Each structure stands twice: as structure tokens, then as C-alpha cells.
CSV table of C-alpha atoms in Angstrom, one decimal:
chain,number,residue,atom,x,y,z
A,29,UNK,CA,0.0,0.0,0.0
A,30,UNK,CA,1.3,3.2,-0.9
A,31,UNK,CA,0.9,6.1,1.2
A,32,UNK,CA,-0.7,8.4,-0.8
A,33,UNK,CA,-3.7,5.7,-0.4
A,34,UNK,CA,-4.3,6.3,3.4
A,35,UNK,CA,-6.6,8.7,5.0
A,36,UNK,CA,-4.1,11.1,7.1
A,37,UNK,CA,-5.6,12.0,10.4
A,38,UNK,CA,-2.9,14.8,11.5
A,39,UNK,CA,-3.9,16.7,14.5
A,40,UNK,CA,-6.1,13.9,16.1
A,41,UNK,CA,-5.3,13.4,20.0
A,42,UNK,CA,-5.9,10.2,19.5
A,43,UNK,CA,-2.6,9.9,17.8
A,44,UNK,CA,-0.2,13.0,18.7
A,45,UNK,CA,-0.5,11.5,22.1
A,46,UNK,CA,1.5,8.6,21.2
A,47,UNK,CA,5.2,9.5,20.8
A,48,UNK,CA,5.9,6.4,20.6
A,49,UNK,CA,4.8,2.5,19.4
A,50,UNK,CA,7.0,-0.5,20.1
A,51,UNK,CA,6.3,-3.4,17.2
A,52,UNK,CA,7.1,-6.6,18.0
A,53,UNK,CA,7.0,-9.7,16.2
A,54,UNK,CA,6.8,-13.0,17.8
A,55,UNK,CA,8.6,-16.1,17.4
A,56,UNK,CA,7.3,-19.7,15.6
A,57,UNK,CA,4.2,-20.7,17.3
A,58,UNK,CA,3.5,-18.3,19.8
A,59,UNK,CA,0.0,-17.6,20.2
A,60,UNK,CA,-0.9,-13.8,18.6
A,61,UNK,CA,-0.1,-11.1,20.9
A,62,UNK,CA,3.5,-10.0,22.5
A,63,UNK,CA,6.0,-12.3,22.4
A,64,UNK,CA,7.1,-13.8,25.6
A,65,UNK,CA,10.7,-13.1,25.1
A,66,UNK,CA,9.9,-9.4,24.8
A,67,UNK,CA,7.3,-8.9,27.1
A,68,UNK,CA,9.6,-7.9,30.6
A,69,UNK,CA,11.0,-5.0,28.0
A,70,UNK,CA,8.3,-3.7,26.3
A,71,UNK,CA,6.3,-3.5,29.9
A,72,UNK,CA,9.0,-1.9,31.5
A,73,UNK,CA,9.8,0.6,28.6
A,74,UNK,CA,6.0,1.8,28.7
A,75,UNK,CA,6.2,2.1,32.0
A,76,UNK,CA,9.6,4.2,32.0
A,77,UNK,CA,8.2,6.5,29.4
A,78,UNK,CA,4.4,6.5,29.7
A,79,UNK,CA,2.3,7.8,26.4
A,80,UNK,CA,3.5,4.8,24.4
A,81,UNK,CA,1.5,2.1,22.6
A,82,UNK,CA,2.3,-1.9,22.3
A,83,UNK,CA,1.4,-3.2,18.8
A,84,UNK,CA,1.8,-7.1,18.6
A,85,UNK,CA,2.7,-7.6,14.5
A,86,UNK,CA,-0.4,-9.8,13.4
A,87,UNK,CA,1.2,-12.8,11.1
A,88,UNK,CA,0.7,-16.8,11.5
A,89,UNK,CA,3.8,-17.7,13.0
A,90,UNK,CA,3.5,-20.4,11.4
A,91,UNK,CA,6.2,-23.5,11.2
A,92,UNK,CA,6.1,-22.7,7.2
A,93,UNK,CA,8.3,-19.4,8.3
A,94,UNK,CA,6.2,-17.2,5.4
A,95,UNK,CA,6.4,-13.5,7.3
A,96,UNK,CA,4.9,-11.7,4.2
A,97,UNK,CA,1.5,-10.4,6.0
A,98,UNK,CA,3.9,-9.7,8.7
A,99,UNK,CA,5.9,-7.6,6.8
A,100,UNK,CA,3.5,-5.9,5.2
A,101,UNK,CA,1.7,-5.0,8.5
A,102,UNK,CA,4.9,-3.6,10.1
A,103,UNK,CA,5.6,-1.4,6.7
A,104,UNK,CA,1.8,-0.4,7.0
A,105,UNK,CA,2.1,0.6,10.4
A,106,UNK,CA,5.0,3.0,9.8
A,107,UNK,CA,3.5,4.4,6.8
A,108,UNK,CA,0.5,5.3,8.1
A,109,UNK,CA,2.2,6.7,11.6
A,110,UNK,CA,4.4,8.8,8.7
A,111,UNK,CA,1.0,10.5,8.0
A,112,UNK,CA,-1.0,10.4,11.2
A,113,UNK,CA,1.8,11.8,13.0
A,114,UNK,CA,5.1,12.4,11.5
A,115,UNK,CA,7.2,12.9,14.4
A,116,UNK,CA,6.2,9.5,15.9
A,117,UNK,CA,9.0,7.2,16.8
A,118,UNK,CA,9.4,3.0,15.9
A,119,UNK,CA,11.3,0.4,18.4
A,120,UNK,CA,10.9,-2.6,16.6
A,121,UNK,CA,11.5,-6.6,17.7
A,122,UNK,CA,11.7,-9.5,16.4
A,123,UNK,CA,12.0,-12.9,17.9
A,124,UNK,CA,13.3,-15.9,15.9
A,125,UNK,CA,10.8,-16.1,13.3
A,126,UNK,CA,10.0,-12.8,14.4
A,127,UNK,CA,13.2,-11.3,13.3
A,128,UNK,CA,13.1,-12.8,10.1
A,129,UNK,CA,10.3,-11.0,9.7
A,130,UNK,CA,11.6,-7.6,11.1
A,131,UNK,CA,14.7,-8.0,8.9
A,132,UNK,CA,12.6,-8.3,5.9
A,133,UNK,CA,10.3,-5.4,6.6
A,134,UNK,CA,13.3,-3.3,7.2
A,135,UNK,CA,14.4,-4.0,3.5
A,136,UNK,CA,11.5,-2.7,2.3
A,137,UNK,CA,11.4,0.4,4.3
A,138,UNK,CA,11.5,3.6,2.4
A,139,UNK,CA,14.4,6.4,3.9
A,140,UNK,CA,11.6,8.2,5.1
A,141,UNK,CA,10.1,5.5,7.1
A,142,UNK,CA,13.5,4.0,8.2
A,143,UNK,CA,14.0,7.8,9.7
A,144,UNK,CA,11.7,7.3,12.5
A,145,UNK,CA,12.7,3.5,13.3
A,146,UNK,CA,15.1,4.6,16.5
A,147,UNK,CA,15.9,1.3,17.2
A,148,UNK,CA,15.8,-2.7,16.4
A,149,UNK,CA,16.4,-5.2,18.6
A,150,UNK,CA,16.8,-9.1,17.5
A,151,UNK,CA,16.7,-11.7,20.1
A,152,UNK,CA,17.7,-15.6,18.2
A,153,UNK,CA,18.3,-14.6,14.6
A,154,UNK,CA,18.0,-17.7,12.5
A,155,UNK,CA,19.9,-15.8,9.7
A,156,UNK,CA,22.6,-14.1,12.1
A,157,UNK,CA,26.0,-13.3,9.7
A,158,UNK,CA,29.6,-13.0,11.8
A,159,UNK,CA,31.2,-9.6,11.3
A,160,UNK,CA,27.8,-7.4,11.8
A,161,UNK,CA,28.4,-4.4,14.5
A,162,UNK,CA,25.2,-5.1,15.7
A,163,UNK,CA,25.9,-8.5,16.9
A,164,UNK,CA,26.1,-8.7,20.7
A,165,UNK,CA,26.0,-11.3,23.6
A,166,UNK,CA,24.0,-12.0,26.5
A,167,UNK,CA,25.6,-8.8,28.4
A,168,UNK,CA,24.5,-6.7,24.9
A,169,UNK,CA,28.3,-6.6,24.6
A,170,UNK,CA,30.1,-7.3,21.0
A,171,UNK,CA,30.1,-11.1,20.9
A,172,UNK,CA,29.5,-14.6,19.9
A,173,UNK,CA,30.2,-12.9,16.5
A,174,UNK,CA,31.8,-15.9,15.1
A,175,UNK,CA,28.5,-18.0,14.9
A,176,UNK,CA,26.5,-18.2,11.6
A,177,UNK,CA,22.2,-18.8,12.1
A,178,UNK,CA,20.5,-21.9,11.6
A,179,UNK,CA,19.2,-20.6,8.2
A,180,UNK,CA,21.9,-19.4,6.3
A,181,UNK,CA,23.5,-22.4,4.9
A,182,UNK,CA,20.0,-23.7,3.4
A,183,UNK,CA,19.4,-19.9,1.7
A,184,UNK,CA,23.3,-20.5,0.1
A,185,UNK,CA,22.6,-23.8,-1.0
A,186,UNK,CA,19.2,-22.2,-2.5
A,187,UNK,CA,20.1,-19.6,-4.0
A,188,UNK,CA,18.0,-17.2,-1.7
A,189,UNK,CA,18.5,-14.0,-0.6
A,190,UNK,CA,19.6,-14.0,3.1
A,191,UNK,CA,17.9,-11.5,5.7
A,192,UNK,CA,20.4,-9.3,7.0
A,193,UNK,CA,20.7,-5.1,8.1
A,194,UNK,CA,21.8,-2.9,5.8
A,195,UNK,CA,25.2,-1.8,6.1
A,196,UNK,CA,23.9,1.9,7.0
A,197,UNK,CA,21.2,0.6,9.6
A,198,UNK,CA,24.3,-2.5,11.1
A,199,UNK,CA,26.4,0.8,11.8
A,200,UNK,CA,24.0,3.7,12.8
A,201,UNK,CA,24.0,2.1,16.3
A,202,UNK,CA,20.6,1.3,16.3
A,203,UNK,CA,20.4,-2.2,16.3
A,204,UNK,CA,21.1,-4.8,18.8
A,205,UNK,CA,21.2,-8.4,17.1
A,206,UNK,CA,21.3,-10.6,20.2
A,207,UNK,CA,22.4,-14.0,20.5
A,208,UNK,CA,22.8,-16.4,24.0
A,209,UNK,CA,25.8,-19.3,23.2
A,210,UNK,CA,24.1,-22.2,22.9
A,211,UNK,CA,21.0,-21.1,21.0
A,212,UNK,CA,20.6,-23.8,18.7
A,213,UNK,CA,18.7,-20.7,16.2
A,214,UNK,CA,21.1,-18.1,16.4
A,215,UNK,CA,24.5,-20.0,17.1
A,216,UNK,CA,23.7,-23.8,16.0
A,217,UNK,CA,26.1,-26.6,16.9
A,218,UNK,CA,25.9,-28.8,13.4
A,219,UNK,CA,27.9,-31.4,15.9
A,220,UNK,CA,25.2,-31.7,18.2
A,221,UNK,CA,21.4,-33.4,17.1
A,222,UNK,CA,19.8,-30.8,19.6
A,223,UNK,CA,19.1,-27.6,17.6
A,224,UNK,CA,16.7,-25.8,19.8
A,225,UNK,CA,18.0,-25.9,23.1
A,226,UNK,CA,16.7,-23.6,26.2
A,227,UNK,CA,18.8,-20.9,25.5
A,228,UNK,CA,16.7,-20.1,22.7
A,229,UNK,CA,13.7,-20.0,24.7
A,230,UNK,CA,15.8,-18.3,27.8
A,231,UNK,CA,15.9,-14.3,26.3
A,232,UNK,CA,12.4,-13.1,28.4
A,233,UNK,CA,14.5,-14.8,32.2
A,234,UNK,CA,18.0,-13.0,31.6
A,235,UNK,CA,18.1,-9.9,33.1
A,236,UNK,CA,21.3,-8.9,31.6
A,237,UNK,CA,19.4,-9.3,28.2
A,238,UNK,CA,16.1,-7.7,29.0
A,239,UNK,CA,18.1,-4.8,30.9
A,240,UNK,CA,20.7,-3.8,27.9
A,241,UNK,CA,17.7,-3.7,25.6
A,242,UNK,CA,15.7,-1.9,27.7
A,243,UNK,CA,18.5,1.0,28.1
A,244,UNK,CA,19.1,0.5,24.6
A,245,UNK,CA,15.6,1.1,23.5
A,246,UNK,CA,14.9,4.0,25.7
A,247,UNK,CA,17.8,5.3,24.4
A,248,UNK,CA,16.9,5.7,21.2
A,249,UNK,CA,13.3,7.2,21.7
């Protein structure tokens, strides 16, 4: 949908008095709503800087991994907050599937629109690349870099376009791409037959995780 084609409601309270919307994007499975990994942050962000809205991304979740009405209800979102109110800022989240999905919005995101995303956070990237600035550890500290996501050797082998930050977005400091060792998703051990271990279900219990990304976050808006 382009912009042009949405009704602009500039001016309405309902609206100016929301500075700010955190989008987040769940992981494979999880029932519709705010994804548990991201739930400690996103409460304790509203509650640090009140006049804020949560807005759950509505897509299947589905095991077939397809993120396209996902994608397009994140770009929607944005677009229409570009006319409603244009000084309105995006945090956006993604978990697992859920970053896929982020990752591939972001693509599509007009300069515009990627001016008022102030931040991104990633938590169990299947298609995590080494060498990204925005890869951090548990601690939100540069690290675990080395590791390559569960995903990425299939899309090589398939010819497919891999996921990934843009170079401007990996190095504007925005993002955190987060990744616990051991997370069979984000940091896969082909050695080992296990390839969803707890640590990939572990982001929403460590505090050093939820903490970093909710000083990150604020940061940012």
C-alpha cells in the first residue's frame, strides 16, 4: 500500500498523544499477541516513558516461516504513523521467526520510514551473519560474533536471498542483534542433534538481556 492511499488523520489526539509504538514480532508458534521473550521489556519501557502504545505484529507464526503479512503489517504501520503523526518514533522486535520478519520489513522500508525507526532489537536470529556491529551477547556486549544462524547455509545452497541489516542501519548504532551461546537458532552446533536448546527460549528470564535492551531502547526514543 502506498501512502498516498491512506486517510491522514494529522492533528487527532488520539494519535499526537503517542510519541511512541513498540512493534514486535513473535517467534514460531507463539499464540498472537507480544511475544514472551519481549514482554519484561516492552512493559517496563511503557512504563519508564508513559504515552506509548504496544502493537503485537499480526502474522501466522506459522512453522512454514512465510512473514509476508507480517511484513507488510509492520511497513503499513509506519506508513500510516508517517501520515497520522510524523514525528512519531518505531522500536521494533523480532524474535526468531520474528526477526526474520523484522529484517525483511526493514528492507523494504522507504528512507523516510527507516528515519523514525530509532531502534531494532533481534533476540535468536536464524539468519545471524559474523562480522555485523550489531551482533552482541547476553551482556549486549560485542560477541558470539563468530556463529552463523541456523538458516543461512540452506538460503546458500538455494540460491536465496539472506535477511540481513543494511550496512547503514548495522552501523548507525541502532540495532542490537542478540544471541545467547548455545542457542541452537542463532549460534547452531551442526555437531550436536539438539538444535533448539533452552537458551533459545531463555531471552524473556535473563536480566542482563532484558536490561541492555531496555537502556538501549529508551535510548533511542
Amino acid at each position: 500500500m502506498q501512502l498516498e492511499a491512506f486517510e491522514c488523520r494529522c492533528g487527532d489526539s488520539q494519535f499526537v498523544s503517542m510519541p511512541h509504538k513498540l512493534l514486535d514480532a513473535r517467534g514460531t508458534q507463539e499464540p498472537q499477541g507480544v511475544s514472551m521473550m519481549f514482554y519484561p521489556v516492552i512493559q517496563t519501557i511503557l512504563e519508564k516513558l508513559p504515552g506509548g502504545v504496544s502493537l503485537p505484529v499480526e502474522y501466522p507464526a506459522g512453522v512454514g516461516q512465510n512473514t509476508a503479512s507480517g511484513e507488510k503489517f509492520v511497513i503499513d504501520t509506519i506508513n500510516q504513523g508517517l501520515c497520522d503523526c510524523p514525528a512519531q518514533k518505531y522500536a521494533l522486535f523480532g524474535y526468531s521467526q520474528g526477526a526474520t520478519l523484522m529484517l525483511r520489513a526493514l528492507s523494504q522500508l522507504r528512507s523516510e520510514a527507516m528515519r523514525a525507526v530509532s531502534s531494532v532489537i533481534l533476540f535468536g536470529n536464524p539468519y545471524r551473519l559474523p562480522g555485523k556491529l550489531s551482533n552482541v551477547n547476553g551482556i549486549g556486549q560485542p560477541g558470539n560474533d563468530a556463529t552463523v544462524g541456523l538458516f543461512v547455509n540452506s538460503a546458500i545452497a538455494d540460491d536465496e536471498t539472506i535477511p540481513q541489516l543494511s550496512t547503514k542501519l548495522d552501523q548507525s548504532s541502532k540495532a542490537l542483534d542478540y544471541c545467547l551461546e548455545g542457542d541452537g537458532v542463532c549460534a547452531p552446533n551442526f555437531a550436536c542433534s539438539c538444535q533448539l536448546p533452552a537458551e533459545h527460549l531463555s531471552y524473556g528470564l535473563v536480566a542482563s538481556v532484558q536490561d541492555t535492551a531496555v537502556e538501549h531502547v529508551i535510548a533511542g526514543l
